[in-house]
CSV table of C-alpha atoms in Angstrom, one decimal:
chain,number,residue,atom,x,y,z
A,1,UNK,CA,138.5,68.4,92.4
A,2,UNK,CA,140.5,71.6,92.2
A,3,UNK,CA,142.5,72.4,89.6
A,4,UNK,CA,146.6,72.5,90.5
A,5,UNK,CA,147.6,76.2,91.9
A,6,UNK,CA,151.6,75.3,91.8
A,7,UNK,CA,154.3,74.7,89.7
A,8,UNK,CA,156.2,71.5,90.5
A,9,UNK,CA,159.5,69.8,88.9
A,10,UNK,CA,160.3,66.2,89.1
A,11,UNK,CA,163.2,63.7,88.6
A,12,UNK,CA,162.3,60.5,87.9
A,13,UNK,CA,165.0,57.3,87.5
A,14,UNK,CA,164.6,53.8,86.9
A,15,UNK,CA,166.8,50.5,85.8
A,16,UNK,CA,167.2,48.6,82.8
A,17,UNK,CA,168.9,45.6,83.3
A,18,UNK,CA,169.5,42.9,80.4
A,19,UNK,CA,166.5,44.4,78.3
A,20,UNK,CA,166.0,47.1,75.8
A,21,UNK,CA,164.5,50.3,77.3
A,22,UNK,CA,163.6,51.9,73.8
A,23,UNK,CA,164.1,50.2,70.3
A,24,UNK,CA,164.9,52.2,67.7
A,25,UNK,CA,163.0,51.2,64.6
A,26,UNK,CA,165.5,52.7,62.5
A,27,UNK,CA,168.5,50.7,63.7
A,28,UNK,CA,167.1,47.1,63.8
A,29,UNK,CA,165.5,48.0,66.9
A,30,UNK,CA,168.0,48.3,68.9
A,31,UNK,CA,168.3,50.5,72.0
A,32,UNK,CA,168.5,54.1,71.3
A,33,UNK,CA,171.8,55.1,71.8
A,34,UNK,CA,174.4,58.4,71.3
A,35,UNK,CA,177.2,56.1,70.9
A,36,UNK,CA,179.9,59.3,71.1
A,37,UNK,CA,179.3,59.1,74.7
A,38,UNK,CA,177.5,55.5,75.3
A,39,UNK,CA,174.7,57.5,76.3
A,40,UNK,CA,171.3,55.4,76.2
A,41,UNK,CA,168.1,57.0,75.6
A,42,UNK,CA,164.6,56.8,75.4
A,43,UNK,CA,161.8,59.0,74.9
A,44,UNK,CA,159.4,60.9,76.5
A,45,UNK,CA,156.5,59.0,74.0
A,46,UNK,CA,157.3,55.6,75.3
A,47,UNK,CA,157.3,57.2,79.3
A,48,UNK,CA,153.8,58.2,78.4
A,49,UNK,CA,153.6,55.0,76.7
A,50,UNK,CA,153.5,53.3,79.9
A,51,UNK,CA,151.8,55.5,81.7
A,52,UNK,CA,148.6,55.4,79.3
A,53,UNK,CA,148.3,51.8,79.5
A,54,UNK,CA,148.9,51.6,83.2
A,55,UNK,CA,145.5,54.1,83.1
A,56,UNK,CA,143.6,52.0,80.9
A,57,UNK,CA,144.7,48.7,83.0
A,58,UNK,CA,143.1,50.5,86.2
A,59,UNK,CA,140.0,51.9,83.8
A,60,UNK,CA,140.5,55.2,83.0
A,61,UNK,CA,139.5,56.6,79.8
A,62,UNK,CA,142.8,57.0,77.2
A,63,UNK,CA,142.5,58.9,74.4
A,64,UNK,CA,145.6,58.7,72.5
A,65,UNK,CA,144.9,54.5,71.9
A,66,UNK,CA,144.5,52.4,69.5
A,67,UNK,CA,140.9,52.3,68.1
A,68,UNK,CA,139.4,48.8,69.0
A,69,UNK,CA,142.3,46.9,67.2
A,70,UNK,CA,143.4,49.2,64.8
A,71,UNK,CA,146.0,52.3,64.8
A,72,UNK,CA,144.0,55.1,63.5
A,73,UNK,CA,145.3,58.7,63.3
A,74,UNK,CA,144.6,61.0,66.4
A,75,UNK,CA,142.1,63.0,63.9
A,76,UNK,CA,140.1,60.0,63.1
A,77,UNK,CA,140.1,58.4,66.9
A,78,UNK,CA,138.1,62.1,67.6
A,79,UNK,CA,135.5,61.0,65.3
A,80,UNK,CA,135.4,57.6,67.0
A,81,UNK,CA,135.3,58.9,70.2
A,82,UNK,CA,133.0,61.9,69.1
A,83,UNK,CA,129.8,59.4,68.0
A,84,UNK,CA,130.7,57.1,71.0
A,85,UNK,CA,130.5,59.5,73.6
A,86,UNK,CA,127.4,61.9,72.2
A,87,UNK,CA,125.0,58.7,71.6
A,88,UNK,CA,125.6,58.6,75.3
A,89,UNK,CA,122.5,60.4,77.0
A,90,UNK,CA,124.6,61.3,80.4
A,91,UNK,CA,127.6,62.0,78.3
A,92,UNK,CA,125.5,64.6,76.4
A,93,UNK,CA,124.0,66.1,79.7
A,94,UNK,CA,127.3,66.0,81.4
A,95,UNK,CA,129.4,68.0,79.0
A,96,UNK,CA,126.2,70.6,78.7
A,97,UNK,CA,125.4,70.8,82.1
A,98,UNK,CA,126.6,74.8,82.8
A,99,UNK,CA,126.1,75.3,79.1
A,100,UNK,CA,122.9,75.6,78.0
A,101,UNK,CA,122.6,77.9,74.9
A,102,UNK,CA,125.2,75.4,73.6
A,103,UNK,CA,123.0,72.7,74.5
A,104,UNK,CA,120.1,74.2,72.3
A,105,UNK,CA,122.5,74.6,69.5
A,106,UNK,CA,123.8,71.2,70.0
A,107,UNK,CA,120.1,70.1,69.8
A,108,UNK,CA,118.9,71.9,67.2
A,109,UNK,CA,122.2,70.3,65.0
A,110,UNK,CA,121.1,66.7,66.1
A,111,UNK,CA,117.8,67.3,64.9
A,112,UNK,CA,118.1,68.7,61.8
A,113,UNK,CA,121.5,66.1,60.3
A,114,UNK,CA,120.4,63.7,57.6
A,115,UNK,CA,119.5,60.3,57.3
A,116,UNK,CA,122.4,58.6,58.1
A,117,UNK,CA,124.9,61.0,59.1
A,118,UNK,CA,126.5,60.6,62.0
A,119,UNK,CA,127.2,62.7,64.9
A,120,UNK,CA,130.6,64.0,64.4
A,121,UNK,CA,129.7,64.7,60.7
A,122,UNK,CA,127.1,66.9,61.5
A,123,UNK,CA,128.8,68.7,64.3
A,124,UNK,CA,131.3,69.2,61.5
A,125,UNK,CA,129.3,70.0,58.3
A,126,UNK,CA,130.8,72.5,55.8
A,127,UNK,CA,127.7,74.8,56.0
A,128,UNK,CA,127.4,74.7,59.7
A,129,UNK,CA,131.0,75.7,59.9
A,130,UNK,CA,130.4,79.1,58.5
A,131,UNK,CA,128.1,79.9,61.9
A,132,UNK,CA,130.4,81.4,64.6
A,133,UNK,CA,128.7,79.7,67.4
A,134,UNK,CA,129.1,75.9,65.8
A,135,UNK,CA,132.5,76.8,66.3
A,136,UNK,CA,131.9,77.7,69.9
A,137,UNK,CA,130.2,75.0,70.2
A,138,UNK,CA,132.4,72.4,68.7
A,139,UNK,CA,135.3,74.0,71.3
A,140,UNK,CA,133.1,73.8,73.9
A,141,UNK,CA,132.3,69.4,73.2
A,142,UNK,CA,136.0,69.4,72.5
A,143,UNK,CA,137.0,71.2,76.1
A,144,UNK,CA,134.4,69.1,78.1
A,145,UNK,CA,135.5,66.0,76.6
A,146,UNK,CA,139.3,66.6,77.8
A,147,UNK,CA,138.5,67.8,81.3
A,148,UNK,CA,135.8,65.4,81.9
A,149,UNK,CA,136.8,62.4,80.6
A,150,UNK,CA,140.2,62.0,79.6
A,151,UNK,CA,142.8,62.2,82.1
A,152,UNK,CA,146.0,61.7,79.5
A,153,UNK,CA,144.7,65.0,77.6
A,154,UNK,CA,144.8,66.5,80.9
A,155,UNK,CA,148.5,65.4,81.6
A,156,UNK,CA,149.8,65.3,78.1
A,157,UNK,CA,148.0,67.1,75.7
A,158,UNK,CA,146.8,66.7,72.2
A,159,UNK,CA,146.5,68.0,68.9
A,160,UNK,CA,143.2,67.7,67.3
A,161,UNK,CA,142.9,69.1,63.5
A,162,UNK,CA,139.8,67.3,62.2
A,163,UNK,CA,137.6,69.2,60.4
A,164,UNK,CA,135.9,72.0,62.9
A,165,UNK,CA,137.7,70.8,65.9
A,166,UNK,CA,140.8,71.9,65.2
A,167,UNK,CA,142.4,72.8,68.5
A,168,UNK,CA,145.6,72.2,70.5
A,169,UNK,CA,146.0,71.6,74.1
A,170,UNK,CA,149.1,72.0,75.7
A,171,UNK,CA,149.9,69.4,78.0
A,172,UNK,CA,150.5,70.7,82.3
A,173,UNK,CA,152.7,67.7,82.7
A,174,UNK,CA,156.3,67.9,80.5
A,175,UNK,CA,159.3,65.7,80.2
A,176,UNK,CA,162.3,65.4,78.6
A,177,UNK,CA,163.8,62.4,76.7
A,178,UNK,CA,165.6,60.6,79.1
A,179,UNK,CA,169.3,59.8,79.1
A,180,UNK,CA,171.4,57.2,81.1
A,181,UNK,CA,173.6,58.5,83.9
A,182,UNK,CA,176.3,55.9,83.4
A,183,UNK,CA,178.1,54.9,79.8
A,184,UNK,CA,176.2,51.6,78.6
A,185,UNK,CA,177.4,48.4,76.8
A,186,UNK,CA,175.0,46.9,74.5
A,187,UNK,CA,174.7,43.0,75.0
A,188,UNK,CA,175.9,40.6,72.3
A,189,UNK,CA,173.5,38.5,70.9
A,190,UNK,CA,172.6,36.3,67.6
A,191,UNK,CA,169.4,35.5,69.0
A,192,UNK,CA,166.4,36.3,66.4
A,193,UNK,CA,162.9,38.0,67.2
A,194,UNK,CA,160.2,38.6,65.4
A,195,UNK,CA,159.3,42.5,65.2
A,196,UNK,CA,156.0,44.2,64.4
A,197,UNK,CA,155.9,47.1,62.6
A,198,UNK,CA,152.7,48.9,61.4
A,199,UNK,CA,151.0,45.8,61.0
A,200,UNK,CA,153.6,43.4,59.7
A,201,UNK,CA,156.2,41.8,61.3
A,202,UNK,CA,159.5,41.4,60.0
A,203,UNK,CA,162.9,39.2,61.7
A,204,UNK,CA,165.7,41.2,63.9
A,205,UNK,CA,168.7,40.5,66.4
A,206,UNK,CA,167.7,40.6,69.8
A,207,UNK,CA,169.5,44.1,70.5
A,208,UNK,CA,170.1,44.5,74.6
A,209,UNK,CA,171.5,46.7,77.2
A,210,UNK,CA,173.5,45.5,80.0
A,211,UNK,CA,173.3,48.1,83.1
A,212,UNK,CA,171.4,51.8,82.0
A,213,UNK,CA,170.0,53.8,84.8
A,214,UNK,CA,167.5,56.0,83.0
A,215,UNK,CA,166.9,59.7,84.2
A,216,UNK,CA,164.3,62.1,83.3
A,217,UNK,CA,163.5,65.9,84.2
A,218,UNK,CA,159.9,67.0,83.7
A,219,UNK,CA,157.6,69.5,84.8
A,220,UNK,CA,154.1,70.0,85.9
A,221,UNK,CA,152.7,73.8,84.9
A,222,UNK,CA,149.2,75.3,86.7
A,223,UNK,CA,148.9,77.6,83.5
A,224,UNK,CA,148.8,74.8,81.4
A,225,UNK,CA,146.7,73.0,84.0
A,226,UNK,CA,144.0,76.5,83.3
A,227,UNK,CA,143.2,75.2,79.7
A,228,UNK,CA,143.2,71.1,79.9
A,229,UNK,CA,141.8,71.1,83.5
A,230,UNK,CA,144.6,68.9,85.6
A,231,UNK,CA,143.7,69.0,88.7
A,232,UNK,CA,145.1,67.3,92.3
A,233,UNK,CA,143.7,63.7,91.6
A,234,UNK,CA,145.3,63.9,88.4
A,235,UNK,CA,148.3,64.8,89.5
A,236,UNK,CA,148.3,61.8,92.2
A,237,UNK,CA,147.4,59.0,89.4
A,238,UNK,CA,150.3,60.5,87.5
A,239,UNK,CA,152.5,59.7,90.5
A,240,UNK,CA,151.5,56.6,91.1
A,241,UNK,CA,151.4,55.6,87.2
A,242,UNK,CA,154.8,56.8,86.3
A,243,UNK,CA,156.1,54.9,89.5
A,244,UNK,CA,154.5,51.7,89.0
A,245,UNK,CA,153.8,51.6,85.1
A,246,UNK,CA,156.9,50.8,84.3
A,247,UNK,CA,156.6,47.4,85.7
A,248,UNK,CA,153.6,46.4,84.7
A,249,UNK,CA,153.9,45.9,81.1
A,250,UNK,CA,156.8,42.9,81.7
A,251,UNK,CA,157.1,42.1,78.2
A,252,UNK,CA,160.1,39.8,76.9
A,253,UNK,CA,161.9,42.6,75.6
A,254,UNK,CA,161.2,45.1,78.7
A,255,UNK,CA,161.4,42.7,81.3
A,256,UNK,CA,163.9,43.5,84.5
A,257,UNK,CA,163.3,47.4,84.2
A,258,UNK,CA,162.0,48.6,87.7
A,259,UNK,CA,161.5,52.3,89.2
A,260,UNK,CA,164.3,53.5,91.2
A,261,UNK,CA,163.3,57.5,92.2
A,262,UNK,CA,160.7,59.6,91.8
A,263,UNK,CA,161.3,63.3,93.6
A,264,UNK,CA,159.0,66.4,92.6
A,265,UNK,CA,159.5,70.1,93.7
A,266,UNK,CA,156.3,71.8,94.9
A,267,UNK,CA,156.8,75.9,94.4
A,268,UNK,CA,155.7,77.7,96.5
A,269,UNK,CA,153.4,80.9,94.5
A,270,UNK,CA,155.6,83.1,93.0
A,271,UNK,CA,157.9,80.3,91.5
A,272,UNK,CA,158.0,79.2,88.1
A,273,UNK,CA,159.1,75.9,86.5
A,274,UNK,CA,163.1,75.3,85.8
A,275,UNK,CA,164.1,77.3,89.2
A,276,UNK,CA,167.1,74.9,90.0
A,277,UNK,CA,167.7,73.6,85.8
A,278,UNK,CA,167.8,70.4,85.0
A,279,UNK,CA,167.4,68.3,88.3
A,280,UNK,CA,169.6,65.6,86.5
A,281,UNK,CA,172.5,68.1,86.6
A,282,UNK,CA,172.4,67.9,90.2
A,283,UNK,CA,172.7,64.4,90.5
A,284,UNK,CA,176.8,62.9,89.9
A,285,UNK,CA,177.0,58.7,88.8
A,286,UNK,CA,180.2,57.1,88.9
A,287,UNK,CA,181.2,53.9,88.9
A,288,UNK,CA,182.4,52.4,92.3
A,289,UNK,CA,186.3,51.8,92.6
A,290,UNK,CA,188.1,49.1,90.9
A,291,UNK,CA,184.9,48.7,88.8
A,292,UNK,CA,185.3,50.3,84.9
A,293,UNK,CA,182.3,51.4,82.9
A,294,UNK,CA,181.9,49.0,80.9
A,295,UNK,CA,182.0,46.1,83.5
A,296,UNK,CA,178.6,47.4,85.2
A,297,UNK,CA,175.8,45.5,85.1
A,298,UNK,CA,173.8,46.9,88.7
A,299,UNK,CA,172.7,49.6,90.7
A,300,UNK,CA,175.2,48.1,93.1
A,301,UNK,CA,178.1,49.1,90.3
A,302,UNK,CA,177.5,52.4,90.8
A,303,UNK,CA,178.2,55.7,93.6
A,304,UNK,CA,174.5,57.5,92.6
A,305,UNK,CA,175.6,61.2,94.3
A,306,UNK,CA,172.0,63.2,95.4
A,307,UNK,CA,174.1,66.1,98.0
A,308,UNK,CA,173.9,68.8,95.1
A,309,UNK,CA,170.5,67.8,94.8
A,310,UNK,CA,169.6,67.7,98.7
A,311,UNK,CA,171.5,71.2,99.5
A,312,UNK,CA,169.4,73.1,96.6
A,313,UNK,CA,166.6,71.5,98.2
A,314,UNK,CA,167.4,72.4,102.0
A,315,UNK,CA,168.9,75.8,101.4
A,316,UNK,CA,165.9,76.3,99.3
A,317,UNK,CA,162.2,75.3,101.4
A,318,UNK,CA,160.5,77.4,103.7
A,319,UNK,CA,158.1,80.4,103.8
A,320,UNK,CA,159.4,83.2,101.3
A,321,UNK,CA,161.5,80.5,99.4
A,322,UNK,CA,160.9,78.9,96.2
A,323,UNK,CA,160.2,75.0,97.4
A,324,UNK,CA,156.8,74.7,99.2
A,325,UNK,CA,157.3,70.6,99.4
A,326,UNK,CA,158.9,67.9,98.3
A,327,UNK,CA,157.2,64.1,97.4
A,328,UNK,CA,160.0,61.8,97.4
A,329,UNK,CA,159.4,58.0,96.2
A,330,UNK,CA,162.1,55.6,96.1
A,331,UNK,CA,163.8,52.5,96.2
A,332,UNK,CA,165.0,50.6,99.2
A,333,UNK,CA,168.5,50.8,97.3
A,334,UNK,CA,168.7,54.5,96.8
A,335,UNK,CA,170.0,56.7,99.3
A,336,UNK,CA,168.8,60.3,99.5
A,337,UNK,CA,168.4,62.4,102.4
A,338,UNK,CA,166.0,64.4,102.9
């Protein structure tokens, strides 16, 4: 599969009703909020969050994971994954397939580590470091590994700074924390949970939101794409996980959240990222007559404007233009035209 040749940008929106979108661990867990403007927020880590488990649900390989049923560091999970994967036979063959001088000195390595030592720990001894091509070659495991078998790396990136593989990747997909479009109330409640915290679990109130509809800008970059190797199929099980992820972990707390819009920008070549801003600016939430801020609690509350958003994209899409296409997803409650 080929890896992506254009820029995109996407909006993406979805509800929160009666649950907490993003707990903030400092603030007794409750929903992240700027409360000068009753904004609700919540990150782009627990986005990816979802997404990542949606992959490993559906069997892709996830990197950034927990390792078996502990939270290790991203450095140690590489040494994990490192001695997993390279006592693999067709791993091995597969990540030297076009590379064989780096096979040889992969080989050569293997042979020679001592009783006991494992994989990673030769690939990474002091000694070995000193050797220009060990480095190559450790660079070379490392890129293999992301494009081959990792799809998350691919979308998201990673920094790896264990020793002798100490490399960043810079992830083609992007996106912003994500703010609510209307003002949000937080629920009162005195009911008690129990929340886990590195490990241990300590007692909380049972912080909720009433009505938040969530929107997030992000971006989707081919020169990024050049180093961690996103290509088209990627790009389609990002759209499908971001869309449908965020229903399938229905956990007490995140229950009653569902997608709402998804709309990427295809660029046509020439066009960059960030043409038309931040697509969020183009869309205008308000809530319906006779109805005040605080009192909604739906979709159906709320006037969702899009015509900024479809004029940029119709004045804008055609041959010698910047938009090449538009994927639009939504739901049967959101009107867009386009």
């Amino acid at each position: 599969m080929s890896i992506i040749s254009n820029n995109s940008d996407f909006l993406f929106l979805y509800e929160a009703i009666q649950s907490n979108p993003n707990g903030d661990p400092d603030q007794e867990n409750k929903p992240r909020m700027d409360y000068d403007t009753k904004t609700n927020l919540v990150t782009d880590v627990r986005v990816k969050r979802f997404i990542r488990d949606y992959l490993k649900w559906h069997q892709h390989s996830v990197f950034v994971d927990m390792e078996g049923d502990s939270q290790v560091s991203v450095d140690t999970k590489l040494i994990h994954v490192l001695n997993r994967l390279l006592e693999d036979d067709q791993v091995v063959d597969k990540i030297f397939q076009n590379a064989p001088d780096q096979k040889k000195r992969y080989e050569e390595i293997i042979a020679s580590r001592k009783k006991d030592e494992t994989i990673a720990d030769a690939l990474k001894n002091k000694n070995n470091l000193k050797k220009k091509e060990n480095q190559e070659l450790n660079y070379h495991i490392l890129k293999e590994m992301v494009k081959q078998i990792y799809p998350d790396i691919r979308m998201f990136g990673s920094a790896f700074a264990a020793q002798g593989f100490t490399k960043s990747y810079t992830g083609a997909i992007q996106l912003n924390w994500g703010y609510s479009l209307n003002p949000v109330e937080l629920m009162d409640s005195d009911s008690l949970v129990t929340i886990m915290n590195d490990g241990s679990s300590t007692f909380g109130k049972d912080y909720r939101v009433h009505y938040s509809l969530l929107a997030f800008n992000g971006t989707i970059n081919r020169f990024a794409a050049q180093t961690t190797g996103l290509n088209e199929n990627d790009v389609a099980i990002f759209r499908d996980a971001i869309w449908n992820s965020i229903t399938a972990l229905p956990t007490r707390s995140k229950l009653n959240q569902y997608p709402k819009l998804y709309l990427e920008i295809i660029y046509n070549d020439g066009f960059h990222n960030g043409c038309f801003g931040d697509l969020r600016n183009l869309v205008d939430t308000q809530p319906k007559d006779g109805i005040q801020d605080k009192q909604v609690r739906s979709l159906k509350d709320l006037k969702v404007d899009f015509s900024s958003l479809e004029s940029i994209i119709q004045e804008n899409k055609g041959t010698n233009k910047p938009i090449k296409d538009v994927i639009v997803k939504k739901a049967p409650d959101i009107q867009i035209n386009l």
